Amino acid sequence: MKTFVRLHFLCVICCLAVGVSAQKADALSKLIKPNAEVEKIASGFAFTEGPAPDQKGQVYFTDQPNNKIYIWKENDQITEFEVDGERANGLYFDQDGQLVACADYQNKLIKIDQAGNKTVLVDNYDGKHLNGPNDLWIHPSGNIYLTDSYYHRPWWPEGHTQVQDERAVYCVTPAGKITRVAADFKMPNGIIGTRDGSTLYVADINDQKIWKYDIQQDGSLSNKTFFAPEGSDGMTIDHQGNVYLTNQAVSVYSKKGEKLGAIQIPEQPANVCFGGKNRKTLFITARTSVYKLAMKVAGVQ
């Protein structure tokens, strides 16, 4: 790995969203460390995405247009993970500490070990290539839930089209079996589940809705329930069950679906996770930069 240095490592003050009631502002302040500010860690990227903490709390994230994966450490050092991530978007670590990536260069879900060796987990459904794996979450059972949206990429070959009849959510078992478990979306994007493996949240970003599902023992989903009237790119969740969305800001909802407020970021956020050794650093990928915010609450994975 080579050390990666960027300029503009200055702090940027974060304000809570204008118009949030005093009660909601107080609810949000209970989650954020007192006097904490959003800090710009690094800048100069093309488009940052896919933050995911490893077992040490180091956060891996992507610069998808440049086909790069980087690693953030708590001292704000950023190094490059020198591997061809195949235009990775969403990332997540499995229980063995290996990085699982939505690699949409060739519409695959892949696994990457620390030596950079890659394994294809799935590259098709029903004999046809996936639309474009976007984001993923791994269930305690090892099942992988992924959103398969369709954003036409400039690196796809001429004539590439959407061949799946749905922009859907899939479940991939540890044995490699892929099943479509949810559909009827305009554009599924962010996805996150609860630590106990009972609930899955899916963002339909083009329909400006978050949906909640019960996860069944066989991996299927049931009881589709409306959760929030906002779309989201990436999402994360804290140990209290609060759900963090990324749209114009980082919106925070309680597990009951009540909006607690929004954290303004200097650039529009694309994804978010909790990192650091105690998982109390909110790490935000936002267009050309990455940011962090010290929290009272810890994230779960």
Short mmCIF file of C-alpha atoms in Angstrom, two decimals:
data_model
loop_
_atom_site.label_atom_id
_atom_site.label_comp_id
_atom_site.label_asym_id
_atom_site.label_seq_id
_atom_site.Cartn_x
_atom_site.Cartn_y
_atom_site.Cartn_z
CA MET A 1 0.00 0.00 0.00
CA LYS A 2 1.26 3.47 -0.75
CA THR A 3 0.62 6.53 1.35
CA PHE A 4 -1.96 8.86 -0.15
CA VAL A 5 -1.66 12.56 0.60
CA ARG A 6 -4.24 15.26 -0.19
CA LEU A 7 -4.47 18.96 0.50
CA HIS A 8 -7.34 20.79 2.22
CA PHE A 9 -7.29 18.86 5.47
CA LEU A 10 -9.09 21.73 7.17
CA CYS A 11 -12.10 21.51 9.43
CA VAL A 12 -15.44 22.69 8.15
CA ILE A 13 -18.15 23.71 10.58
CA CYS A 14 -21.35 21.69 10.42
CA CYS A 15 -24.74 23.24 11.18
CA LEU A 16 -27.95 21.36 11.81
CA ALA A 17 -30.54 21.65 9.09
CA VAL A 18 -32.41 24.96 9.02
CA GLY A 19 -36.01 24.63 10.09
CA VAL A 20 -35.57 21.65 12.40
CA SER A 21 -37.64 22.13 15.52
CA ALA A 22 -35.90 22.71 18.84
CA GLN A 23 -37.16 19.32 20.02
CA LYS A 24 -35.70 17.53 16.99
CA ALA A 25 -32.46 19.49 17.15
CA ASP A 26 -32.14 18.34 20.75
CA ALA A 27 -32.80 14.74 19.67
CA LEU A 28 -30.05 14.96 17.08
CA SER A 29 -27.63 16.63 19.50
CA LYS A 30 -27.94 13.58 21.75
CA LEU A 31 -26.28 11.56 19.02
CA ILE A 32 -23.40 13.92 18.20
CA LYS A 33 -20.41 14.54 20.48
CA PRO A 34 -20.63 17.99 22.16
CA ASN A 35 -18.96 20.77 20.16
CA ALA A 36 -18.13 18.35 17.36
CA GLU A 37 -17.80 19.75 13.85
CA VAL A 38 -17.82 18.10 10.47
CA GLU A 39 -14.19 17.87 9.34
CA LYS A 40 -12.96 17.53 5.80
CA ILE A 41 -10.41 14.75 5.85
CA ALA A 42 -9.33 14.83 2.23
CA SER A 43 -10.40 16.21 -1.14
CA GLY A 44 -9.53 16.10 -4.82
CA PHE A 45 -11.34 12.89 -5.74
CA ALA A 46 -13.72 12.49 -8.70
CA PHE A 47 -16.65 10.89 -6.81
CA THR A 48 -16.34 9.15 -3.44
CA GLU A 49 -18.56 6.22 -2.49
CA GLY A 50 -18.89 2.94 -0.66
CA PRO A 51 -17.44 3.55 2.84
CA ALA A 52 -17.11 0.36 4.89
CA PRO A 53 -15.24 -0.26 8.16
CA ASP A 54 -13.00 -3.29 8.58
CA GLN A 55 -12.57 -5.15 11.86
CA LYS A 56 -10.06 -2.52 13.07
CA GLY A 57 -12.42 0.35 12.25
CA GLN A 58 -10.38 1.47 9.25
CA VAL A 59 -12.73 2.73 6.53
CA TYR A 60 -12.35 1.58 2.94
CA PHE A 61 -13.98 3.81 0.33
CA THR A 62 -13.98 4.16 -3.44
CA ASP A 63 -13.32 6.81 -6.04
CA GLN A 64 -15.37 5.03 -8.66
CA PRO A 65 -14.65 7.16 -11.77
CA ASN A 66 -10.92 6.69 -11.16
CA ASN A 67 -11.34 2.99 -10.25
CA LYS A 68 -9.57 3.41 -6.91
CA ILE A 69 -10.12 2.05 -3.42
CA TYR A 70 -8.64 3.91 -0.44
CA ILE A 71 -8.25 3.20 3.28
CA TRP A 72 -8.78 5.78 6.03
CA LYS A 73 -7.18 5.37 9.47
CA GLU A 74 -8.11 7.26 12.64
CA ASN A 75 -5.06 9.50 12.41
CA ASP A 76 -6.55 10.73 9.10
CA GLN A 77 -3.88 8.98 7.09
CA ILE A 78 -5.26 7.73 3.77
CA THR A 79 -3.54 4.99 1.78
CA GLU A 80 -4.44 3.32 -1.47
CA PHE A 81 -5.57 -0.30 -1.47
CA GLU A 82 -3.65 -1.31 -4.56
CA VAL A 83 -6.11 -3.59 -6.31
CA ASP A 84 -8.28 -3.33 -9.40
CA GLY A 85 -11.68 -2.98 -7.75
CA GLU A 86 -13.46 -3.22 -11.11
CA ARG A 87 -15.22 0.15 -10.66
CA ALA A 88 -16.41 -0.78 -7.18
CA ASN A 89 -19.32 1.16 -5.75
CA GLY A 90 -20.82 -0.22 -2.53
CA LEU A 91 -18.46 -2.09 -0.18
CA TYR A 92 -18.95 -4.25 2.92
CA PHE A 93 -16.76 -6.58 4.97
CA ASP A 94 -17.82 -10.17 5.55
CA GLN A 95 -17.33 -12.11 8.76
CA ASP A 96 -13.94 -13.37 7.58
CA GLY A 97 -12.66 -9.82 7.13
CA GLN A 98 -12.72 -9.94 3.34
CA LEU A 99 -14.00 -7.02 1.31
CA VAL A 100 -17.14 -7.62 -0.73
CA ALA A 101 -17.71 -5.11 -3.55
CA CYS A 102 -20.44 -4.18 -6.01
CA ALA A 103 -18.18 -4.11 -9.05
CA ASP A 104 -20.22 -2.70 -11.88
CA TYR A 105 -17.48 -2.67 -14.53
CA GLN A 106 -18.79 -6.09 -15.55
CA ASN A 107 -21.86 -6.18 -13.30
CA LYS A 108 -20.42 -8.48 -10.65
CA LEU A 109 -20.41 -9.00 -6.93
CA ILE A 110 -16.82 -9.81 -5.97
CA LYS A 111 -14.79 -10.62 -2.86
CA ILE A 112 -11.27 -9.24 -2.35
CA ASP A 113 -8.81 -10.54 0.25
CA GLN A 114 -6.06 -8.42 1.79
CA ALA A 115 -3.54 -9.71 -0.74
CA GLY A 116 -5.75 -8.37 -3.52
CA ASN A 117 -6.95 -11.77 -4.73
CA LYS A 118 -10.47 -11.60 -6.16
CA THR A 119 -13.32 -14.10 -6.25
CA VAL A 120 -16.50 -13.64 -8.28
CA LEU A 121 -19.50 -14.32 -6.03
CA VAL A 122 -22.20 -13.71 -8.64
CA ASP A 123 -22.31 -12.15 -12.11
CA ASN A 124 -25.80 -12.96 -13.38
CA TYR A 125 -29.38 -13.74 -12.52
CA ASP A 126 -31.39 -16.22 -14.54
CA GLY A 127 -28.59 -16.39 -17.09
CA LYS A 128 -28.51 -12.64 -17.77
CA HIS A 129 -26.00 -10.11 -16.45
CA LEU A 130 -27.10 -7.95 -13.54
CA ASN A 131 -28.14 -4.36 -14.24
CA GLY A 132 -25.41 -2.80 -12.11
CA PRO A 133 -24.85 -3.91 -8.49
CA ASN A 134 -24.97 -0.73 -6.43
CA ASP A 135 -24.92 -1.34 -2.68
CA LEU A 136 -24.91 -4.27 -0.28
CA TRP A 137 -25.35 -5.41 3.30
CA ILE A 138 -24.31 -8.74 4.81
CA HIS A 139 -26.68 -10.56 7.16
CA PRO A 140 -25.30 -12.33 10.27
CA SER A 141 -26.08 -15.62 8.47
CA GLY A 142 -23.66 -14.67 5.70
CA ASN A 143 -26.39 -13.95 3.19
CA ILE A 144 -25.60 -10.88 1.08
CA TYR A 145 -28.40 -8.47 0.18
CA LEU A 146 -27.65 -6.21 -2.77
CA THR A 147 -29.46 -3.55 -4.75
CA ASP A 148 -29.25 -3.87 -8.52
CA SER A 149 -30.10 -0.50 -10.02
CA TYR A 150 -29.30 0.82 -13.50
CA TYR A 151 -27.13 3.89 -13.94
CA HIS A 152 -25.66 3.73 -17.42
CA ARG A 153 -21.86 3.91 -17.07
CA PRO A 154 -19.45 5.47 -19.57
CA TRP A 155 -17.10 2.49 -19.16
CA TRP A 156 -19.68 -0.03 -20.37
CA PRO A 157 -19.26 -1.26 -23.97
CA GLU A 158 -21.36 0.22 -26.75
CA GLY A 159 -24.79 -1.35 -26.86
CA HIS A 160 -24.88 -2.23 -23.16
CA THR A 161 -28.49 -2.15 -21.95
CA GLN A 162 -30.59 -3.15 -18.98
CA VAL A 163 -31.47 -6.79 -19.53
CA GLN A 164 -33.08 -7.63 -16.19
CA ASP A 165 -36.81 -6.93 -16.22
CA GLU A 166 -36.68 -5.38 -12.74
CA ARG A 167 -34.43 -3.07 -10.78
CA ALA A 168 -34.46 -5.27 -7.75
CA VAL A 169 -32.98 -6.49 -4.48
CA TYR A 170 -31.25 -9.88 -4.45
CA CYS A 171 -30.08 -12.27 -1.77
CA VAL A 172 -26.87 -14.23 -2.39
CA THR A 173 -26.21 -17.17 -0.06
CA PRO A 174 -22.72 -18.23 1.07
CA ALA A 175 -23.07 -21.11 -1.42
CA GLY A 176 -23.56 -18.61 -4.26
CA LYS A 177 -27.27 -19.09 -4.89
CA ILE A 178 -28.90 -15.81 -5.99
CA THR A 179 -32.59 -15.08 -5.43
CA ARG A 180 -34.61 -11.99 -6.27
CA VAL A 181 -36.27 -11.04 -2.98
CA ALA A 182 -37.83 -7.62 -3.72
CA ALA A 183 -38.74 -5.63 -6.81
CA ASP A 184 -41.21 -2.94 -7.88
CA PHE A 185 -38.71 -0.08 -7.39
CA LYS A 186 -38.03 2.93 -9.56
CA MET A 187 -34.34 2.83 -8.58
CA PRO A 188 -33.20 0.81 -5.56
CA ASN A 189 -30.02 2.19 -4.08
CA GLY A 190 -28.98 2.29 -0.40
CA ILE A 191 -29.48 -0.80 1.73
CA ILE A 192 -28.80 -1.58 5.40
CA GLY A 193 -30.00 -4.09 7.98
CA THR A 194 -30.25 -4.31 11.74
CA ARG A 195 -27.57 -6.03 13.78
CA ASP A 196 -29.91 -8.83 14.87
CA GLY A 197 -30.68 -9.61 11.24
CA SER A 198 -34.43 -9.12 11.60
CA THR A 199 -35.01 -5.98 9.53
CA LEU A 200 -33.82 -4.69 6.15
CA TYR A 201 -34.10 -1.09 4.93
CA VAL A 202 -34.05 -0.35 1.20
CA ALA A 203 -33.98 3.09 -0.42
CA ASP A 204 -35.92 3.74 -3.62
CA ILE A 205 -33.99 6.89 -4.47
CA ASN A 206 -36.04 7.91 -7.51
CA ASP A 207 -39.33 7.45 -5.67
CA GLN A 208 -38.09 9.34 -2.58
CA LYS A 209 -39.05 6.51 -0.22
CA ILE A 210 -37.40 4.17 2.28
CA TRP A 211 -38.99 0.75 2.71
CA LYS A 212 -38.61 -1.64 5.62
CA TYR A 213 -38.85 -5.44 5.40
CA ASP A 214 -38.87 -8.35 7.82
CA ILE A 215 -36.11 -10.85 7.03
CA GLN A 216 -37.25 -14.45 7.16
CA GLN A 217 -35.14 -17.43 8.21
CA ASP A 218 -34.86 -18.63 4.60
CA GLY A 219 -33.54 -15.23 3.49
CA SER A 220 -36.76 -14.05 1.89
CA LEU A 221 -38.38 -10.72 2.75
CA SER A 222 -41.89 -10.04 3.99
CA ASN A 223 -44.09 -7.30 5.44
CA LYS A 224 -42.97 -4.44 3.16
CA THR A 225 -43.63 -1.27 5.20
CA PHE A 226 -43.17 2.41 4.38
CA PHE A 227 -40.47 3.88 6.63
CA ALA A 228 -39.49 7.39 5.51
CA PRO A 229 -40.49 9.95 2.83
CA GLU A 230 -36.96 10.50 1.52
CA GLY A 231 -34.74 8.79 -0.97
CA SER A 232 -31.18 7.85 -0.10
CA ASP A 233 -27.94 6.87 -1.70
CA GLY A 234 -25.94 4.93 0.91
CA MET A 235 -27.26 4.29 4.44
CA THR A 236 -26.02 3.20 7.83
CA ILE A 237 -27.43 2.46 11.28
CA ASP A 238 -26.30 3.05 14.87
CA HIS A 239 -26.60 0.84 17.95
CA GLN A 240 -29.83 2.60 18.97
CA GLY A 241 -31.41 1.61 15.67
CA ASN A 242 -31.35 5.11 14.18
CA VAL A 243 -31.05 5.08 10.39
CA TYR A 244 -28.80 7.56 8.55
CA LEU A 245 -29.71 8.52 4.98
CA THR A 246 -27.72 10.43 2.36
CA ASN A 247 -29.50 12.82 0.03
CA GLN A 248 -29.11 16.60 0.21
CA ALA A 249 -27.76 16.11 3.74
CA VAL A 250 -27.31 13.22 6.17
CA SER A 251 -30.87 12.73 7.42
CA VAL A 252 -31.36 10.78 10.64
CA TYR A 253 -34.48 8.78 11.49
CA SER A 254 -35.33 6.88 14.65
CA LYS A 255 -36.21 3.20 14.31
CA LYS A 256 -39.84 4.28 14.68
CA GLY A 257 -39.56 6.36 11.51
CA GLU A 258 -39.46 9.78 13.19
CA LYS A 259 -37.06 12.24 11.60
CA LEU A 260 -34.59 13.45 14.22
CA GLY A 261 -32.93 16.03 11.98
CA ALA A 262 -30.31 16.44 9.28
CA ILE A 263 -26.57 17.00 9.35
CA GLN A 264 -25.44 19.44 6.69
CA ILE A 265 -22.28 18.52 4.78
CA PRO A 266 -20.38 21.08 2.64
CA GLU A 267 -20.81 18.78 -0.37
CA GLN A 268 -23.79 16.56 -1.17
CA PRO A 269 -23.22 13.22 0.57
CA ALA A 270 -23.34 9.93 -1.32
CA ASN A 271 -22.74 7.41 1.44
CA VAL A 272 -22.04 7.09 5.15
CA CYS A 273 -20.80 4.63 7.76
CA PHE A 274 -19.44 4.48 11.31
CA GLY A 275 -15.69 3.93 11.59
CA GLY A 276 -12.86 4.16 14.08
CA LYS A 277 -11.89 1.54 16.62
CA ASN A 278 -14.92 2.34 18.78
CA ARG A 279 -17.20 2.93 15.75
CA LYS A 280 -18.03 6.44 17.00
CA THR A 281 -16.78 8.35 13.98
CA LEU A 282 -19.39 9.10 11.34
CA PHE A 283 -17.55 8.89 8.01
CA ILE A 284 -19.17 10.57 5.00
CA THR A 285 -18.27 10.30 1.33
CA ALA A 286 -19.43 13.44 -0.47
CA ARG A 287 -18.59 14.03 -4.12
CA THR A 288 -14.96 15.19 -4.31
CA SER A 289 -14.19 14.80 -0.60
CA VAL A 290 -14.51 12.68 2.52
CA TYR A 291 -15.63 14.03 5.91
CA LYS A 292 -15.96 12.84 9.49
CA LEU A 293 -18.00 13.77 12.56
CA ALA A 294 -17.40 12.64 16.16
CA MET A 295 -20.48 10.92 17.61
CA LYS A 296 -21.78 9.87 21.02
CA VAL A 297 -23.43 6.81 19.53
CA ALA A 298 -21.63 3.92 17.91
CA GLY A 299 -22.45 2.26 14.64
CA VAL A 300 -23.10 -1.42 14.16
CA GLN A 301 -22.00 -3.80 11.46
#
